[in-house]
XYZ file of C-alpha atoms in Angstrom:
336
model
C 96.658 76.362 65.021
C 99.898 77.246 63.481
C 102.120 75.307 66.336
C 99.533 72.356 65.634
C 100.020 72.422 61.827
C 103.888 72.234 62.232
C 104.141 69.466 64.236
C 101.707 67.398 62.417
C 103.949 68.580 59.001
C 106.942 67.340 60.824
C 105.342 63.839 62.198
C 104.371 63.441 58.342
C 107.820 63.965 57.052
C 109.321 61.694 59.890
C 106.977 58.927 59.604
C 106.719 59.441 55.285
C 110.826 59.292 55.476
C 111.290 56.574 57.509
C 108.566 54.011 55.724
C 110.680 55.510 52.165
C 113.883 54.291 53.540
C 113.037 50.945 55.485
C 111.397 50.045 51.871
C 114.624 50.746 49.708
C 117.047 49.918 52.532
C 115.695 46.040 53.288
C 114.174 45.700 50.292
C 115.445 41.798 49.113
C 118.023 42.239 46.425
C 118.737 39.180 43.754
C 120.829 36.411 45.351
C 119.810 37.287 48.831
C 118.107 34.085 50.195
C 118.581 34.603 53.832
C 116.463 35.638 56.512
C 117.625 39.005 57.871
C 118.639 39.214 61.614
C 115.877 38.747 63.540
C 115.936 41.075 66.836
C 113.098 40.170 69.953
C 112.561 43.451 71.690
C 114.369 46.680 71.570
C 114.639 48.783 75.081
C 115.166 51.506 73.329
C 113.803 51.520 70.688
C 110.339 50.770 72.672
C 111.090 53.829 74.934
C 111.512 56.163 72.297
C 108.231 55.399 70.654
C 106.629 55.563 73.881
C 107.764 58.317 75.270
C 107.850 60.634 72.509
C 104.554 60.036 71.344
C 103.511 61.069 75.180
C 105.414 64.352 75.149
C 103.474 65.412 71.974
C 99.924 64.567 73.282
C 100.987 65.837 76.683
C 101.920 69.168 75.022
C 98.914 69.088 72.350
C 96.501 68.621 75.735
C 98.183 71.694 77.622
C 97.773 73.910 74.980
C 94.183 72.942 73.626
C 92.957 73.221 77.343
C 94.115 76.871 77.491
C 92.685 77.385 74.025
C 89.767 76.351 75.343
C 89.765 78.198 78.525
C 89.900 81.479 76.085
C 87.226 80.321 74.221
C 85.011 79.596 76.442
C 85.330 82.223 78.395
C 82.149 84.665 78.825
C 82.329 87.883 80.388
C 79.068 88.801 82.425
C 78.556 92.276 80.388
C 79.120 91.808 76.958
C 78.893 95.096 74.419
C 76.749 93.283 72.143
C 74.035 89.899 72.286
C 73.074 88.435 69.437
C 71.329 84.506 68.944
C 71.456 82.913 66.146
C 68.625 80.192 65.609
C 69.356 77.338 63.410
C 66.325 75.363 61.495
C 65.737 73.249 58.990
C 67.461 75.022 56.327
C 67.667 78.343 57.155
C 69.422 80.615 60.178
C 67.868 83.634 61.115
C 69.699 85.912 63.689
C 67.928 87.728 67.335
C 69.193 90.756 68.572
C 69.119 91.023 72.554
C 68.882 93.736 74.862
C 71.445 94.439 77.514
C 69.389 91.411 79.825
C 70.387 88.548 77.312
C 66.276 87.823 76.688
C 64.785 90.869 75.088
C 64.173 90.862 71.387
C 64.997 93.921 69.840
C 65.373 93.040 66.162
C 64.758 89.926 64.683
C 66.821 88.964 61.150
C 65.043 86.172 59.083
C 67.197 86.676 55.750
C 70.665 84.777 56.190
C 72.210 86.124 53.407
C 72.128 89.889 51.537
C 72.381 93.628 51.906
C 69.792 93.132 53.808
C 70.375 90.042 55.680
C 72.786 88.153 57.128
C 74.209 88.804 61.316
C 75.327 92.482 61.624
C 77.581 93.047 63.966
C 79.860 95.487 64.951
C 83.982 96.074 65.087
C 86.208 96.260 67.949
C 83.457 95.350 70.653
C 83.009 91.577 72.320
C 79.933 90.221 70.858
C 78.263 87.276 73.042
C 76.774 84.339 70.174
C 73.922 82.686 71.794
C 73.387 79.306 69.656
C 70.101 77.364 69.679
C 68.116 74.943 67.101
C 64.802 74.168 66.432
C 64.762 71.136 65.328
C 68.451 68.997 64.778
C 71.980 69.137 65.212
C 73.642 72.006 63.779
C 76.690 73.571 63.487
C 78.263 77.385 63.320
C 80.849 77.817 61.536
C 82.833 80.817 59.633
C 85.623 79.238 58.037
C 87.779 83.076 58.927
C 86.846 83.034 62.348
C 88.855 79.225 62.665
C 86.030 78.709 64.881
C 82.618 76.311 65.038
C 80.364 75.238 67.439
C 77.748 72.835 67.573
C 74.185 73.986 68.051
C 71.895 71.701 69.385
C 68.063 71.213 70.159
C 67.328 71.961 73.861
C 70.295 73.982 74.641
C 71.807 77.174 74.541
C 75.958 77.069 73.639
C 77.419 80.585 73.895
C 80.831 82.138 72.963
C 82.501 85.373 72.313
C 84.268 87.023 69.750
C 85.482 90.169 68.414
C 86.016 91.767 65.211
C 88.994 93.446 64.134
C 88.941 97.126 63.675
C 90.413 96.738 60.244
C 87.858 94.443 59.239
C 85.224 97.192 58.309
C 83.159 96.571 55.775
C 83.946 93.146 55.077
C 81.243 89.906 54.389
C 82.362 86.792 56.176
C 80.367 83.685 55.031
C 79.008 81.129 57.122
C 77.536 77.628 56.994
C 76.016 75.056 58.960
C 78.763 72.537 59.112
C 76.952 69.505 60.732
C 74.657 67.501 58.070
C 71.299 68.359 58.997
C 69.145 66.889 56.156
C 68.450 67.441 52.548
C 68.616 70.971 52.441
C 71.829 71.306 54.710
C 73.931 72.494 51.527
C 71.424 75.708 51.423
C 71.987 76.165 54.996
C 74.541 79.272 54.872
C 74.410 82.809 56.353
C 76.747 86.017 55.928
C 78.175 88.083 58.485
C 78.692 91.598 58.056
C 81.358 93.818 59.960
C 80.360 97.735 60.298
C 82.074 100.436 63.320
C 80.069 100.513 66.172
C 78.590 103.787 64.959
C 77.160 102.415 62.418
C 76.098 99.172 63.825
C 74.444 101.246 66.718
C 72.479 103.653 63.816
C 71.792 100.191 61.960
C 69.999 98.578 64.981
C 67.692 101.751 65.912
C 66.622 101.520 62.034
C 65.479 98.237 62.341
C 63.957 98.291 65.828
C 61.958 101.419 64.576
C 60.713 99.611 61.536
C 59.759 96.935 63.629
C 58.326 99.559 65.535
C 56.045 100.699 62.520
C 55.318 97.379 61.219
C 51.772 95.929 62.124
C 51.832 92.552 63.883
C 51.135 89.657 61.543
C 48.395 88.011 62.763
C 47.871 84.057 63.705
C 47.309 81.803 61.021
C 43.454 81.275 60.679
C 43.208 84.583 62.125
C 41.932 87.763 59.629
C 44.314 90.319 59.215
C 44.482 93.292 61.977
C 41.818 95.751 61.064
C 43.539 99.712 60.058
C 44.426 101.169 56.617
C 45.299 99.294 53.526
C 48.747 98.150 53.877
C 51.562 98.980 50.921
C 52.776 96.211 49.087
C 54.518 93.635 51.008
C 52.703 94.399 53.759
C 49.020 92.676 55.433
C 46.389 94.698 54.278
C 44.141 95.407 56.643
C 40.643 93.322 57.549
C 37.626 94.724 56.033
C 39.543 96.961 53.808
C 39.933 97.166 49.951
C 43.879 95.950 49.203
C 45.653 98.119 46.563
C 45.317 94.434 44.347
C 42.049 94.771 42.397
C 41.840 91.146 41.499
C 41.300 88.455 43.769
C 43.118 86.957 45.698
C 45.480 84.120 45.525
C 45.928 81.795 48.335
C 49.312 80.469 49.617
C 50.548 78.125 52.430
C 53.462 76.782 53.359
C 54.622 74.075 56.127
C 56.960 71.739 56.334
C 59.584 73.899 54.568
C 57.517 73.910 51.599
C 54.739 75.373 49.383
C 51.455 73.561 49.350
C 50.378 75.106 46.077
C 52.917 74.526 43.474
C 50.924 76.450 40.416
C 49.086 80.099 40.471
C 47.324 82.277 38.181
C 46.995 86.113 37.646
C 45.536 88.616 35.508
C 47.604 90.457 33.697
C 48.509 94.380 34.020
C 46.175 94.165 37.308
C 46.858 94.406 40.764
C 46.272 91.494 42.926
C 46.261 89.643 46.439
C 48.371 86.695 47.840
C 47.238 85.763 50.902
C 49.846 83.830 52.424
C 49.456 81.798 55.975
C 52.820 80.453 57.111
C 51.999 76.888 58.955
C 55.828 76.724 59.916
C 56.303 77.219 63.557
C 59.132 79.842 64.259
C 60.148 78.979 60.957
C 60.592 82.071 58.743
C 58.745 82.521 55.117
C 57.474 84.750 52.452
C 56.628 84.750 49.019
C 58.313 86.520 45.848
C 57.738 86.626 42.659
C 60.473 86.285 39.920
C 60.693 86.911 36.256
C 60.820 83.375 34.239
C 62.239 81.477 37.117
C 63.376 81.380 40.379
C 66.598 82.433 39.519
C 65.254 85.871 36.952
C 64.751 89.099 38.124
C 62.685 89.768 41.348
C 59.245 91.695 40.707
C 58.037 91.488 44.044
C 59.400 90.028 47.705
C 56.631 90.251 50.627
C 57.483 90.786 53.944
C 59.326 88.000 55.982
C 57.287 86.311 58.548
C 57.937 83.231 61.440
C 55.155 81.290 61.787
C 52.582 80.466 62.567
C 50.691 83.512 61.329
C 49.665 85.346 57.880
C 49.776 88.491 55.821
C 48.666 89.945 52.667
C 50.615 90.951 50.128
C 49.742 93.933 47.904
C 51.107 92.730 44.316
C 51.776 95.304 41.613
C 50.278 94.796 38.295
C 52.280 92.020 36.303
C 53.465 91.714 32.712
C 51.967 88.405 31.235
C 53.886 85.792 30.980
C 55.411 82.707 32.681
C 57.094 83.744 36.021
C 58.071 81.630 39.860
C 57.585 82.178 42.797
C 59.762 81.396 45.570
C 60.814 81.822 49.319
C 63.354 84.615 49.672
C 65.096 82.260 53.305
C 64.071 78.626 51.547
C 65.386 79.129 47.604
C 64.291 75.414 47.549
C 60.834 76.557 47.927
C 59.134 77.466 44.742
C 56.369 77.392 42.396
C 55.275 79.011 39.135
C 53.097 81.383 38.710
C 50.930 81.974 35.067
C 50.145 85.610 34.361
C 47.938 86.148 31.646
């Protein structure tokens, strides 16, 4: 990048300097009527500009093809496999077992404490890339680095992170317009040592672990014990919410009910079916707006299955509720 930038600084300068002087040194002066001398081809002159342009693309193409080479390169046992899926506004991040197909973990919140890619210092990290839908693009502006991701294929690099890097947030975007929502369309990436990335990923695959199965959409909820808030409660159970409950969809990236209504100071329901195909959702509920304070954030969920939430009694008042992955997705919600 940096021999790249100088010769393109240089070219500017050249090219800039000559145009500057050409303009002042032929420029016609007052009582100069003539035509200047007029010269038909310039041996060369025509050589220079020939070859010299040649030279630099001849050198640019030797050293982007190494580049490449590096980049591409993929060893057949990488320390760590992650894939990053990319849809329609949202990226949500897969975390493979040694055989490059197992799902340990699965990451639906792009961005956050508690979302975002996790990955680790100091080890190679293999980046599976695949869409659901359109064209993407990953890119993380500190990494110099992006690569397309497109529907019905699988592009893969490497990369590591520096040991000094620890503890740092790296943002990411999807740098390949996408569709109305591609502005939303970012992610974080989070650096920890591999000690605690390892301790990291056998929280999460244990909380998978202990986390019921959502079940298909249309489908009742698995029977068991009434789940905590956030969580499905179970099928022919009482749900900690004493009121009823409130029903929410969502497809096509957005809610189908765009107004609700709860009792104040009482517990209630929202059962929420997720039409989306392998698109992640959930519902929270935020003070005032979308932007306030959060109350409550259910559990996120691909589809196309559903859950019940468990809501907490509410304070009355006016309040939102939104789509922790899709910010875009909201609706208000009337407590009274």
């Amino acid at each position: 990048y940096g021999i790249v930038f100088f010769i393109a600084v240089a070219i500017f300068f050249l090219v800039e300097g000559l145009i500057i002087w050409t303009v002042v040194r032929y420029k016609r002066r007052p009582g100069d009527d003539e035509l200047p001398v007029q010269t038909h081809g310039n041996v060369i002159a025509e050589t220079v500009w020939t070859v010299v342009p040649t030279i630099i693309v001849a050198f640019l193409f030797i050293i982007s093809w190494q580049t490449l080479n590096v980049v591409d390169t993929v060893s057949a046992t990488p320390e760590t496999r992650i894939r990053a899926v990319a849809g329609q506004f949202q990226w949500s991040f897969d975390y493979l077992a040694d055989d490059g197909k197992t799902v340990l973990y699965q990451q639906f919140l792009p961005t956050g404490e508690d979302g975002g890619m996790t990955v680790p210092t100091g080890r190679t990290i293999k980046l599976d890339l695949t869409s659901l839908d359109v064209i993407h693009a990953f890119y993380v502006p500190q990494f110099l680095f992006k690569r397309d991701v497109v529907p019905g294929r699988t592009n893969s690099f490497e990369f590591n992170v520096k040991d000094s890097d620890v503890g740092q947030t790296f943002r990411g975007q999807c740098a390949e317009l996408c569709g109305a929502g591609h502005r939303i369309m970012l992610f974080e990436v989070h650096a920890l040592t591999p000690a605690d990335y390892d301790a990291w990923l056998q929280a999460r695959i244990a909380e998978k672990a202990a986390a019921p199965t959502p079940a298909p959409s249309g489908a009742p909820a698995p029977s068991g014990e009434p789940a905590a808030s956030g969580q499905p409660a179970a099928s022919g159970q009482p749900a900690t919410g004493a009121g009823p409950a409130l029903i929410v969809s969502a497809i096509n990236v957005a809610f189908e009910q765009t107004a609700l209504t709860a009792q104040a100071d009482t517990p209630f329901k929202i059962e929420f079916d997720n039409k989306d195909a392998s698109v992640p959702h959930n519902v929270a509920i935020h003070e005032g707006s979308p932007t306030g304070p959060e109350l409550f954030k259910g559990e996120v969920f691909p589809g196309v299955a559903k859950k019940t939430y468990d809501v907490p009694a509410l304070p009355a008042g006016a309040h939102a509720f939104v789509c922790t992955v899709h910010p875009n997705m909201t609706g208000t919600l009337t407590v009274n």
